[in-house]
GROMACS .gro file of N, CA and C in nm:
model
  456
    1UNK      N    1  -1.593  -2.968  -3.380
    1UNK     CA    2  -1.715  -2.994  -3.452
    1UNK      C    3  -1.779  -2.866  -3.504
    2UNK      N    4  -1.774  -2.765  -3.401
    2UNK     CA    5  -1.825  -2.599  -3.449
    2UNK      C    6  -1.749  -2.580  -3.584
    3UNK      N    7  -1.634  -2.582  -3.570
    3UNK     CA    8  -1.547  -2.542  -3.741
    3UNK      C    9  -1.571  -2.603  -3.849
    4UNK      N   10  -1.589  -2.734  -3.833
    4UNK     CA   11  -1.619  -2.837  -3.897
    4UNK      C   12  -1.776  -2.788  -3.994
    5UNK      N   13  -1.804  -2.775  -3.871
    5UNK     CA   14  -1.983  -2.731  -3.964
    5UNK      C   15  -2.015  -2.574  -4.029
    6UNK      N   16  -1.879  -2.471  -3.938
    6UNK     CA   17  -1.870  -2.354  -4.014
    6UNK      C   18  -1.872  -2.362  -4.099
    7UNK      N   19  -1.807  -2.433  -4.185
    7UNK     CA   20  -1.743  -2.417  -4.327
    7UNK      C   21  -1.849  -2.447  -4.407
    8UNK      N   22  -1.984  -2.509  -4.364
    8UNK     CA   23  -2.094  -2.535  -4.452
    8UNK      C   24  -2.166  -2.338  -4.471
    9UNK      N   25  -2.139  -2.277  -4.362
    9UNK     CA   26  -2.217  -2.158  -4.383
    9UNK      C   27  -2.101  -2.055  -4.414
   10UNK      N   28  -2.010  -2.040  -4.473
   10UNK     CA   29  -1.950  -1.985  -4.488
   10UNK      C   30  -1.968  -1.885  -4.604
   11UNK      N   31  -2.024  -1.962  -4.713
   11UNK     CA   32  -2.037  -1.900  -4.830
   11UNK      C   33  -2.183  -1.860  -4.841
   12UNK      N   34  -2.265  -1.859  -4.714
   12UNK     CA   35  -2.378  -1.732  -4.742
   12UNK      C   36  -2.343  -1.635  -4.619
   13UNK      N   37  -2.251  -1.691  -4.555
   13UNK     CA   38  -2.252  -1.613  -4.427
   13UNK      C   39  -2.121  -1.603  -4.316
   14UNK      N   40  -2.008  -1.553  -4.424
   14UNK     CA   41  -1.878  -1.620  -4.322
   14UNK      C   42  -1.847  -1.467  -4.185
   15UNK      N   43  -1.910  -1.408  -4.147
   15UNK     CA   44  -1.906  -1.352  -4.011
   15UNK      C   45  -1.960  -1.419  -3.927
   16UNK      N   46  -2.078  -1.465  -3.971
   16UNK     CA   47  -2.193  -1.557  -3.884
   16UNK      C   48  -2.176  -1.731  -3.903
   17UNK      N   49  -2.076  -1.762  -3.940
   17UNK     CA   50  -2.095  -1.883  -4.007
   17UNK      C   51  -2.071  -1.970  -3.851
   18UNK      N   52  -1.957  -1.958  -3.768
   18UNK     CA   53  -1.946  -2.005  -3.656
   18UNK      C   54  -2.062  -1.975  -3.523
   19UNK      N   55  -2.154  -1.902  -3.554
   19UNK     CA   56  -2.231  -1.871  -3.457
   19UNK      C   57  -2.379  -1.923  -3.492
   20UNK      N   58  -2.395  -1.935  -3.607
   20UNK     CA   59  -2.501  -2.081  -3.708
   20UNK      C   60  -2.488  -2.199  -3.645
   21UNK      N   61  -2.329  -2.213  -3.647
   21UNK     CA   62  -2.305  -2.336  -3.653
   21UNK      C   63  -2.283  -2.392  -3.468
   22UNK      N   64  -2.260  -2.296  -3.386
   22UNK     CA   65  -2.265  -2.320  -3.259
   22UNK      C   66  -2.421  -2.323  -3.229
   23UNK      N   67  -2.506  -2.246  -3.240
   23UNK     CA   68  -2.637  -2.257  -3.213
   23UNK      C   69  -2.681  -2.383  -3.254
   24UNK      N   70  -2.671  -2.477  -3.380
   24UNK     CA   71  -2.691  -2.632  -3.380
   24UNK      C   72  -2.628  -2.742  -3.312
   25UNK      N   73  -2.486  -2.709  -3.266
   25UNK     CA   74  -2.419  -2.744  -3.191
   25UNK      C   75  -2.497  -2.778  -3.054
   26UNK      N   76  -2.516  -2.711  -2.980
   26UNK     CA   77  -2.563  -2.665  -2.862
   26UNK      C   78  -2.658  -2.822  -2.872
   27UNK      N   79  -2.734  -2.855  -2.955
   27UNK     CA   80  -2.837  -2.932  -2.925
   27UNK      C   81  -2.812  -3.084  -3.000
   28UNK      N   82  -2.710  -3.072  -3.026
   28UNK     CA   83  -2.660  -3.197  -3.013
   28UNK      C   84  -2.506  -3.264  -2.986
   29UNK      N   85  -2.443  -3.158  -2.907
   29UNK     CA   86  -2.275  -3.177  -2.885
   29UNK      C   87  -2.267  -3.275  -2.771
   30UNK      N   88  -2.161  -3.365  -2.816
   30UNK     CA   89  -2.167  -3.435  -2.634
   30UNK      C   90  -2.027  -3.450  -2.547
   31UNK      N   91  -2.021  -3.411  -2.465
   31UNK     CA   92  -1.949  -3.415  -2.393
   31UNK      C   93  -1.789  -3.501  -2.423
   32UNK      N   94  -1.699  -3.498  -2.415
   32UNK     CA   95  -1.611  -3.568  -2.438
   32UNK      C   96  -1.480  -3.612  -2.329
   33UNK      N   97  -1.452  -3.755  -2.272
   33UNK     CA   98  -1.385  -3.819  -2.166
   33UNK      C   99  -1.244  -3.751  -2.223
   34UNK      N  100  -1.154  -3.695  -2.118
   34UNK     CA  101  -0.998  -3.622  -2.150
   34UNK      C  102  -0.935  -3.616  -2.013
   35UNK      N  103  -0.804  -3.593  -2.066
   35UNK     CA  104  -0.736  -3.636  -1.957
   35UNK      C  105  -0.650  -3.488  -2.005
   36UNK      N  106  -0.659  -3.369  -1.934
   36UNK     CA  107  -0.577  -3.311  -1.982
   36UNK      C  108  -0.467  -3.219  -1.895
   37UNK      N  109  -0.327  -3.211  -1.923
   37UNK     CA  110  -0.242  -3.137  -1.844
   37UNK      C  111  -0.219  -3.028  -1.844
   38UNK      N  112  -0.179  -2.896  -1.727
   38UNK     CA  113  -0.203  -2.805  -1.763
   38UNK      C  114  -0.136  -2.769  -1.689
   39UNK      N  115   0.004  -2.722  -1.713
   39UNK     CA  116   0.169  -2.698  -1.695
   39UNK      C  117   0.201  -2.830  -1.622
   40UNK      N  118   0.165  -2.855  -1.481
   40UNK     CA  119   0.174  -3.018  -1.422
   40UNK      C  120   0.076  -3.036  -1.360
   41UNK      N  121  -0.046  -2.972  -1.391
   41UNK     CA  122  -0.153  -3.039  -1.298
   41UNK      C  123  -0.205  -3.135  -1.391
   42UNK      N  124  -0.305  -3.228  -1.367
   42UNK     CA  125  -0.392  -3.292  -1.437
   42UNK      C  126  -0.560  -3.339  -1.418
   43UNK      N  127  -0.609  -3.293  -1.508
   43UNK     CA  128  -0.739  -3.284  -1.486
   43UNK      C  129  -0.828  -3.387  -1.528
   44UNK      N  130  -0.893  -3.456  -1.502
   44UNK     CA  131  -0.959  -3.576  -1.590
   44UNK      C  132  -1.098  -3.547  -1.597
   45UNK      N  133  -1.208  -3.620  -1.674
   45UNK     CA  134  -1.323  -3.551  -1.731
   45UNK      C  135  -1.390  -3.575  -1.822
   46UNK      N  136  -1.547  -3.505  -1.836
   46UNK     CA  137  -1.562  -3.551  -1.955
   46UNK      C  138  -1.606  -3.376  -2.001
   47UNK      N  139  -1.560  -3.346  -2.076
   47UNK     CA  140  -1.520  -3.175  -2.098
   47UNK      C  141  -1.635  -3.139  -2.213
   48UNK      N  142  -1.679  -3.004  -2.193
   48UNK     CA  143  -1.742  -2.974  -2.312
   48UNK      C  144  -1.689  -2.914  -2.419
   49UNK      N  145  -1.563  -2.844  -2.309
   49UNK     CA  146  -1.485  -2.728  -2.413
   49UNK      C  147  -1.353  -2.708  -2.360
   50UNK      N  148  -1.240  -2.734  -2.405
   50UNK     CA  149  -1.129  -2.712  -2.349
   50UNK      C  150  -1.051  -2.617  -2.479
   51UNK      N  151  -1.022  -2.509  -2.440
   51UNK     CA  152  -0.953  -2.339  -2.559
   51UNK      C  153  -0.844  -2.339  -2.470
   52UNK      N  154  -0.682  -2.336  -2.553
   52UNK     CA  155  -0.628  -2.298  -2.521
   52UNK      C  156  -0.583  -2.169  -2.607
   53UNK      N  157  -0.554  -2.068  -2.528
   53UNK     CA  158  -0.549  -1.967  -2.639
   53UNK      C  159  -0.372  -1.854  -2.587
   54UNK      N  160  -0.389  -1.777  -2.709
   54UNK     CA  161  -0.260  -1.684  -2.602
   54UNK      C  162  -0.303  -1.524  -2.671
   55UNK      N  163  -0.381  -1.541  -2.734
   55UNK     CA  164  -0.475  -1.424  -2.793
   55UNK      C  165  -0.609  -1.438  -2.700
   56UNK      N  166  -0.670  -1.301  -2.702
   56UNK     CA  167  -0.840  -1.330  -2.637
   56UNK      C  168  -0.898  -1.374  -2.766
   57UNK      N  169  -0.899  -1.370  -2.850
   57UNK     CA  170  -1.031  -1.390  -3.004
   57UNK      C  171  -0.990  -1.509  -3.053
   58UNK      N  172  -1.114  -1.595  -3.099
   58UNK     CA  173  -1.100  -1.663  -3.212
   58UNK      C  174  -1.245  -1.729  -3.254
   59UNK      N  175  -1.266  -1.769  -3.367
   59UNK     CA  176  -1.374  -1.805  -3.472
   59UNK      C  177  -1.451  -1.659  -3.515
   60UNK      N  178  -1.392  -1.592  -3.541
   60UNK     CA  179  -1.407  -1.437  -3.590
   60UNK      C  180  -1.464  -1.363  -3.534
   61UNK      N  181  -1.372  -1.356  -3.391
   61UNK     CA  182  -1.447  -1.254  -3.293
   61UNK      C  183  -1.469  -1.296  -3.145
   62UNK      N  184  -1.483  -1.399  -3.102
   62UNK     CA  185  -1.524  -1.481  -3.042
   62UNK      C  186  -1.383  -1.466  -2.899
   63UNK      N  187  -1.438  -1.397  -2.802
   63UNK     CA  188  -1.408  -1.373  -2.712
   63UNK      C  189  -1.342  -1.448  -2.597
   64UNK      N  190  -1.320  -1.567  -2.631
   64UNK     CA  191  -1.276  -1.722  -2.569
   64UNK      C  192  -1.221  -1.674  -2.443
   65UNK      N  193  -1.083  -1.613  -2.408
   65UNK     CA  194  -1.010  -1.616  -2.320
   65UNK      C  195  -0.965  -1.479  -2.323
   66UNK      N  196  -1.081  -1.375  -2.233
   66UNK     CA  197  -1.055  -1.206  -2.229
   66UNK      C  198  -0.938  -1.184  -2.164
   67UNK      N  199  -0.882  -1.263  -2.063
   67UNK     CA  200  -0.768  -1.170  -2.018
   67UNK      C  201  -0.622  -1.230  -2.051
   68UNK      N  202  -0.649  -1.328  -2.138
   68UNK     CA  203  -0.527  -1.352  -2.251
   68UNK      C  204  -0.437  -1.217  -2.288
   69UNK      N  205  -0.313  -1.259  -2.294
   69UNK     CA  206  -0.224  -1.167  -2.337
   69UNK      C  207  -0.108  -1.234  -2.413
   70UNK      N  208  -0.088  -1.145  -2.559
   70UNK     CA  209  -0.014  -1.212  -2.625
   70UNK      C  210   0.150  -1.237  -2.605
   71UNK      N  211   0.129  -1.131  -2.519
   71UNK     CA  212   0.310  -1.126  -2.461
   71UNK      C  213   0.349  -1.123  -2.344
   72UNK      N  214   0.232  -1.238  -2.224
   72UNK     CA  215   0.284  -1.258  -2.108
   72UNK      C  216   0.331  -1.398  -2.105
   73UNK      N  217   0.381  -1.454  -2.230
   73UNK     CA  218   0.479  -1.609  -2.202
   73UNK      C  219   0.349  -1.703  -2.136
   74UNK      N  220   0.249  -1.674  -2.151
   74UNK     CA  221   0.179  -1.801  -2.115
   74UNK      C  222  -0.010  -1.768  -2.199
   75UNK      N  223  -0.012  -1.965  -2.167
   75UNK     CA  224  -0.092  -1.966  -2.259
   75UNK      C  225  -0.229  -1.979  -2.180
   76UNK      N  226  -0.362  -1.882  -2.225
   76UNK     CA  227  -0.476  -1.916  -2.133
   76UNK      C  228  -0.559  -1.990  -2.156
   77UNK      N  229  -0.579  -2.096  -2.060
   77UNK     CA  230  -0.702  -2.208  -2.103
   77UNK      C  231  -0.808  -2.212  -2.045
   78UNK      N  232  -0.887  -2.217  -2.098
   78UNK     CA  233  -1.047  -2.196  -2.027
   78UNK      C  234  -1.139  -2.336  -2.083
   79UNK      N  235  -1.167  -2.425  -1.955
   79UNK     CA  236  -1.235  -2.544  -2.016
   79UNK      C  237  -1.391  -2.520  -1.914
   80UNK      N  238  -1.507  -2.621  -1.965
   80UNK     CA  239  -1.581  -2.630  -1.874
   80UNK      C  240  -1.595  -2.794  -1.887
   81UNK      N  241  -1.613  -2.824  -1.752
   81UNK     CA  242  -1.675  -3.016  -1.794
   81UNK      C  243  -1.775  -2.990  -1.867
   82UNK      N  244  -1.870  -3.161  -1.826
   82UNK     CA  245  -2.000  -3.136  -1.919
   82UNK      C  246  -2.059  -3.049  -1.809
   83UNK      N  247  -2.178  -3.026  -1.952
   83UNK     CA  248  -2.264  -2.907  -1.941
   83UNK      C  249  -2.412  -2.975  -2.014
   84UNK      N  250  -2.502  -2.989  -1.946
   84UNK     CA  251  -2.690  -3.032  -2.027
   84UNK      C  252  -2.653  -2.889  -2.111
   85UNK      N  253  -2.775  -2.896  -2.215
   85UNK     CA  254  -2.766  -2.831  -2.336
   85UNK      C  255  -2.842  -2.682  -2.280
   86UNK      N  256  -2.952  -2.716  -2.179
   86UNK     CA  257  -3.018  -2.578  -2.132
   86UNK      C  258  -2.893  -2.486  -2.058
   87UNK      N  259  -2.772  -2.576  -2.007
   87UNK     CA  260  -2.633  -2.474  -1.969
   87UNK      C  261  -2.529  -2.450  -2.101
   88UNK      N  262  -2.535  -2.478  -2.167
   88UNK     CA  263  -2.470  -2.413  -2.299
   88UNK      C  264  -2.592  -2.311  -2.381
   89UNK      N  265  -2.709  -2.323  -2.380
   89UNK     CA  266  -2.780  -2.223  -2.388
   89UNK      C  267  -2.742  -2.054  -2.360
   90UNK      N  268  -2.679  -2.063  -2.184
   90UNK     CA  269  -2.637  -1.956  -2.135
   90UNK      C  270  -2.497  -1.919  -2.158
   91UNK      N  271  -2.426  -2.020  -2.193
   91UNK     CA  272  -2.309  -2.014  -2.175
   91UNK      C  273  -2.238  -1.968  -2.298
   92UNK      N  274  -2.278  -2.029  -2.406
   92UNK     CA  275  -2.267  -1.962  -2.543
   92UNK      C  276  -2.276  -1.873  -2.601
   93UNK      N  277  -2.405  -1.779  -2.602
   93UNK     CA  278  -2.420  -1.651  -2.634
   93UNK      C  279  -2.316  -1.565  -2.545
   94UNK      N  280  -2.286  -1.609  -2.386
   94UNK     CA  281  -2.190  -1.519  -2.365
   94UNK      C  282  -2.036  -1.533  -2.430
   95UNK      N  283  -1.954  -1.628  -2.540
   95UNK     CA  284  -1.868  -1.576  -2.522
   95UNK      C  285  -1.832  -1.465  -2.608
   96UNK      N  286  -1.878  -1.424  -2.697
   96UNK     CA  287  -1.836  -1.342  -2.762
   96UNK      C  288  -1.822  -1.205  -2.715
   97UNK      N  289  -1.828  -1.184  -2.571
   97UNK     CA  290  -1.848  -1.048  -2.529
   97UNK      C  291  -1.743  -1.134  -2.396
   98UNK      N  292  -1.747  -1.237  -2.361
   98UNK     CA  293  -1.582  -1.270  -2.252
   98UNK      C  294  -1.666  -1.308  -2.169
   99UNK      N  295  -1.786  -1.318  -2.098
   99UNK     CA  296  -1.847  -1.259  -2.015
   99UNK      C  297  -1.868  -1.420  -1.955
  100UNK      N  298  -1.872  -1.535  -2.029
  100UNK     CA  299  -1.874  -1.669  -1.997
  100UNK      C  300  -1.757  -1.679  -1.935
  101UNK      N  301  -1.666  -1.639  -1.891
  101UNK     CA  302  -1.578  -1.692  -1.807
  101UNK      C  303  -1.610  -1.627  -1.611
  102UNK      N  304  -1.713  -1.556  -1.634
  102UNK     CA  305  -1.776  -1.538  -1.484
  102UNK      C  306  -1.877  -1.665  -1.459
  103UNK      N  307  -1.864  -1.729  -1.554
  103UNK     CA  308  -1.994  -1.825  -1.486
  103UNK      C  309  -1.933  -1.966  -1.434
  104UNK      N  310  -1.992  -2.015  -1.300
  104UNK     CA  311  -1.902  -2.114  -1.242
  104UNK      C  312  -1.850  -2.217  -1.296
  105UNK      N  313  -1.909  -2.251  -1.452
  105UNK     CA  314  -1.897  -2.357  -1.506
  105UNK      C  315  -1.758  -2.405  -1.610
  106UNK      N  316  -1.740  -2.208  -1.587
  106UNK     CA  317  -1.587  -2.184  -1.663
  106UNK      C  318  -1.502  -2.206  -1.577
  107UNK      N  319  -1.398  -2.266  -1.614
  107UNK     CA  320  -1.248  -2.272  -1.512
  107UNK      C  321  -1.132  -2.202  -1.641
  108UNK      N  322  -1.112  -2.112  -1.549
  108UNK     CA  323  -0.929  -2.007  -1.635
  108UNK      C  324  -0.791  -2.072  -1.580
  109UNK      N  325  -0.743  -2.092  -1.622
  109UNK     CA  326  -0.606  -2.114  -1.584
  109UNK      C  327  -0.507  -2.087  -1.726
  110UNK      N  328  -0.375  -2.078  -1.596
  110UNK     CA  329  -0.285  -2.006  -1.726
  110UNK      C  330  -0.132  -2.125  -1.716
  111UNK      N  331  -0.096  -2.127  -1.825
  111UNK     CA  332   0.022  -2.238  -1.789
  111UNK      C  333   0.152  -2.186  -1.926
  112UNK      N  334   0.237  -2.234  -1.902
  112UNK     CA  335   0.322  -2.271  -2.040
  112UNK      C  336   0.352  -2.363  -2.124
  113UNK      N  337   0.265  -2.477  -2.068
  113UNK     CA  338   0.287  -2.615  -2.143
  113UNK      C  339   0.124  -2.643  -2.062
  114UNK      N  340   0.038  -2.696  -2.197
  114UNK     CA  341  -0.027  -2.805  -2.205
  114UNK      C  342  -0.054  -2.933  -2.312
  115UNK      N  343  -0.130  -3.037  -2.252
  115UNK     CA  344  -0.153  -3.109  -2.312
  115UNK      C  345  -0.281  -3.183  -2.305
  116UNK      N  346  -0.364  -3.187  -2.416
  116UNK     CA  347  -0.467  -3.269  -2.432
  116UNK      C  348  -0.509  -3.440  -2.484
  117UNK      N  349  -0.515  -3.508  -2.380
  117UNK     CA  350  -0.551  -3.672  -2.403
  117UNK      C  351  -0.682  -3.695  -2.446
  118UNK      N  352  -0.756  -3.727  -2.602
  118UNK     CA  353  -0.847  -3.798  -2.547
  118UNK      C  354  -0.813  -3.963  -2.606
  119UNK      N  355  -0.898  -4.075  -2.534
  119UNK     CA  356  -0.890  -4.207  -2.600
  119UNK      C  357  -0.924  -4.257  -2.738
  120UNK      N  358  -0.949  -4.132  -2.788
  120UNK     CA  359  -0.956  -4.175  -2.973
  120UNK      C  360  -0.928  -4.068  -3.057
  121UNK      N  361  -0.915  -4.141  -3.160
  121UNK     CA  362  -0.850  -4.013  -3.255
  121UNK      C  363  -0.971  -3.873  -3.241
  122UNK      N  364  -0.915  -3.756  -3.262
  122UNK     CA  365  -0.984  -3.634  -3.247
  122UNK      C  366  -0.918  -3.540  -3.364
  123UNK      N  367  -1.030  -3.448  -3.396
  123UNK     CA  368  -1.017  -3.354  -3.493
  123UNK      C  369  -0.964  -3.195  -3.374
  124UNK      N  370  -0.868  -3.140  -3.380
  124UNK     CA  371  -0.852  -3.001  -3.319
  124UNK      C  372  -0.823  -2.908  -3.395
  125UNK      N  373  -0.900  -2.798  -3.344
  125UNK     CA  374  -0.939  -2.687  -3.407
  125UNK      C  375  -0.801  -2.554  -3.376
  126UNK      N  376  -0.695  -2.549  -3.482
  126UNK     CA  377  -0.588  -2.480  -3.472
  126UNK      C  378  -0.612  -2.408  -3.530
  127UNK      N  379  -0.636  -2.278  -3.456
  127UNK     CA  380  -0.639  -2.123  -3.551
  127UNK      C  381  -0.726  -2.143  -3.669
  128UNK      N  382  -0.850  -2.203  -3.664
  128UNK     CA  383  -0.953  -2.201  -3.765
  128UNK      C  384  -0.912  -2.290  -3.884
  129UNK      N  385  -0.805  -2.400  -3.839
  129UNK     CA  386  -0.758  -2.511  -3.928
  129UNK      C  387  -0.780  -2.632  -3.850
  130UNK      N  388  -0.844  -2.763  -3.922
  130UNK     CA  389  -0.922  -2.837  -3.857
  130UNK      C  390  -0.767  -2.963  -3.864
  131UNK      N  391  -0.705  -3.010  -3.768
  131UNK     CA  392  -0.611  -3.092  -3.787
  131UNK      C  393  -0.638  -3.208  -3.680
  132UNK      N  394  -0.639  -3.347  -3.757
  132UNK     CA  395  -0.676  -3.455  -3.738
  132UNK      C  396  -0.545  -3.530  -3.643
  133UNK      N  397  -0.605  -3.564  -3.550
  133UNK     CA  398  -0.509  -3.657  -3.473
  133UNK      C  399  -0.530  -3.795  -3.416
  134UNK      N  400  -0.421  -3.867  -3.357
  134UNK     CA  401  -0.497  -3.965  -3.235
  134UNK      C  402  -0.503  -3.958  -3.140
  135UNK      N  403  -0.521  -3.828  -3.118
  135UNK     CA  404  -0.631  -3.818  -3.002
  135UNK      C  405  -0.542  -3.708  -2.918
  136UNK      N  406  -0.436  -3.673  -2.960
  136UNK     CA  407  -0.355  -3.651  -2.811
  136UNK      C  408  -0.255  -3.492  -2.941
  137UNK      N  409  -0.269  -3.369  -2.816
  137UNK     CA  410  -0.168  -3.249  -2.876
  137UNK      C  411  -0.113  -3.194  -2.761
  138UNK      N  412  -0.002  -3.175  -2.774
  138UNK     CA  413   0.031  -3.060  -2.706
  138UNK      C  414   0.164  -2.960  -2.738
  139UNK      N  415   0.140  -2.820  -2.651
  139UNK     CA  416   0.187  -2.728  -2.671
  139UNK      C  417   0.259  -2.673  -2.568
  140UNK      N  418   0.365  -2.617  -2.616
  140UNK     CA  419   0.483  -2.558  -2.515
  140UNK      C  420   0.502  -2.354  -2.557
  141UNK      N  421   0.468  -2.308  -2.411
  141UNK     CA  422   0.509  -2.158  -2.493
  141UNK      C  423   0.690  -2.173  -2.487
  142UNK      N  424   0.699  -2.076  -2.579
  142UNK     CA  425   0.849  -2.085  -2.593
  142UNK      C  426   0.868  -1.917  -2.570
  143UNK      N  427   0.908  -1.875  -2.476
  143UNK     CA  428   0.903  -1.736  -2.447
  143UNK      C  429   1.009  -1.650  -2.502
  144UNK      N  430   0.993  -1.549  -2.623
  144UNK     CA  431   1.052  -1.448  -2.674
  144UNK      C  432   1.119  -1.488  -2.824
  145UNK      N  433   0.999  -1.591  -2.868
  145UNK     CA  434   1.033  -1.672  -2.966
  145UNK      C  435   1.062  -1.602  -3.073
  146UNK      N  436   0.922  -1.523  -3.073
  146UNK     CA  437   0.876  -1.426  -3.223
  146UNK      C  438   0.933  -1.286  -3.161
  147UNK      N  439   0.960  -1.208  -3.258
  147UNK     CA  440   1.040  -1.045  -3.207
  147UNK      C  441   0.906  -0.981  -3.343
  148UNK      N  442   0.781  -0.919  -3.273
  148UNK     CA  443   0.732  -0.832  -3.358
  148UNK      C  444   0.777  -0.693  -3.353
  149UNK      N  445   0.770  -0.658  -3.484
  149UNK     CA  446   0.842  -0.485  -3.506
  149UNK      C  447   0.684  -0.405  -3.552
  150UNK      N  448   0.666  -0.287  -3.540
  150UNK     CA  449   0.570  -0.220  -3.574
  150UNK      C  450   0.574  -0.044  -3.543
  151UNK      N  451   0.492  -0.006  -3.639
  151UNK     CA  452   0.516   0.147  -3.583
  151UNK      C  453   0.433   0.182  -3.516
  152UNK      N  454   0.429   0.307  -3.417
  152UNK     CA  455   0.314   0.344  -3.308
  152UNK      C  456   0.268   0.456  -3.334
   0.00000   0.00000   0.00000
């Protein structure tokens, strides 16, 4: 829903456009029932935020999952259940600095395969591309897939 509404502030403000658009968020987001797996555990819920990431950054800058690493073969997910809006208050402004994943409401875990259930179709937010589903994605790391070259 955050990306979704980025894209309205984009064109007066695309550094800030996701952080506009999370601050309106905040006061009216609701919680959402999921069932989600995470290598073989399974978690059920009604989630505020479930990131799976294998980078720390995303929505331009945005600190999601600090001790992510792009080349340890696994992917880091950081969800919180629900959260009242006066706890996304706190919880929000910290991520862009990582610092929301000290607060109890964050859970880290790291896996190579997950998957997200919810009971109706859902919009997920892939690398700042909004892709429509029914309801259900998941992802497998595939370890030593990509071979990056670069100079030092």
């Amino acid at each position: 829903e955050i990306v979704r509404l980025s894209y309205l502030f984009k064109k007066f403000s695309p550094k800030l456009s996701y952080v506009f658009s999370a601050a309106i968020k905040i006061f009216t987001y609701k919680s959402l029932p999921a069932k989600v797996y995470i290598g073989d555990k399974l978690i059920e819920g009604d989630f505020t935020i479930i990131a799976m990431a294998n980078g720390r950054y995303y929505g331009g800058g945005f600190q999601i999952a600090p001790d992510a690493s792009l080349n340890d073969g696994m992917f880091t997910v950081v969800y919180a259940h629900h959260m009242p809006w006066y706890k996304l208050l706190a919880f929000f402004p910290m991520v862009p600095s990582g610092k929301h994943v000290n607060l109890k409401e964050a859970i880290v875990m790291k896996c190579d395969k997950i998957r997200v259930c919810y009971d109706k179709s859902y919009a997920f937010n892939i690398d700042g591309n909004i892709i429509d589903t029914d309801g259900t994605i998941e992802a497998e790391m595939i370890n030593n897939a990509i071979n990056v070259i670069h100079n030092l």
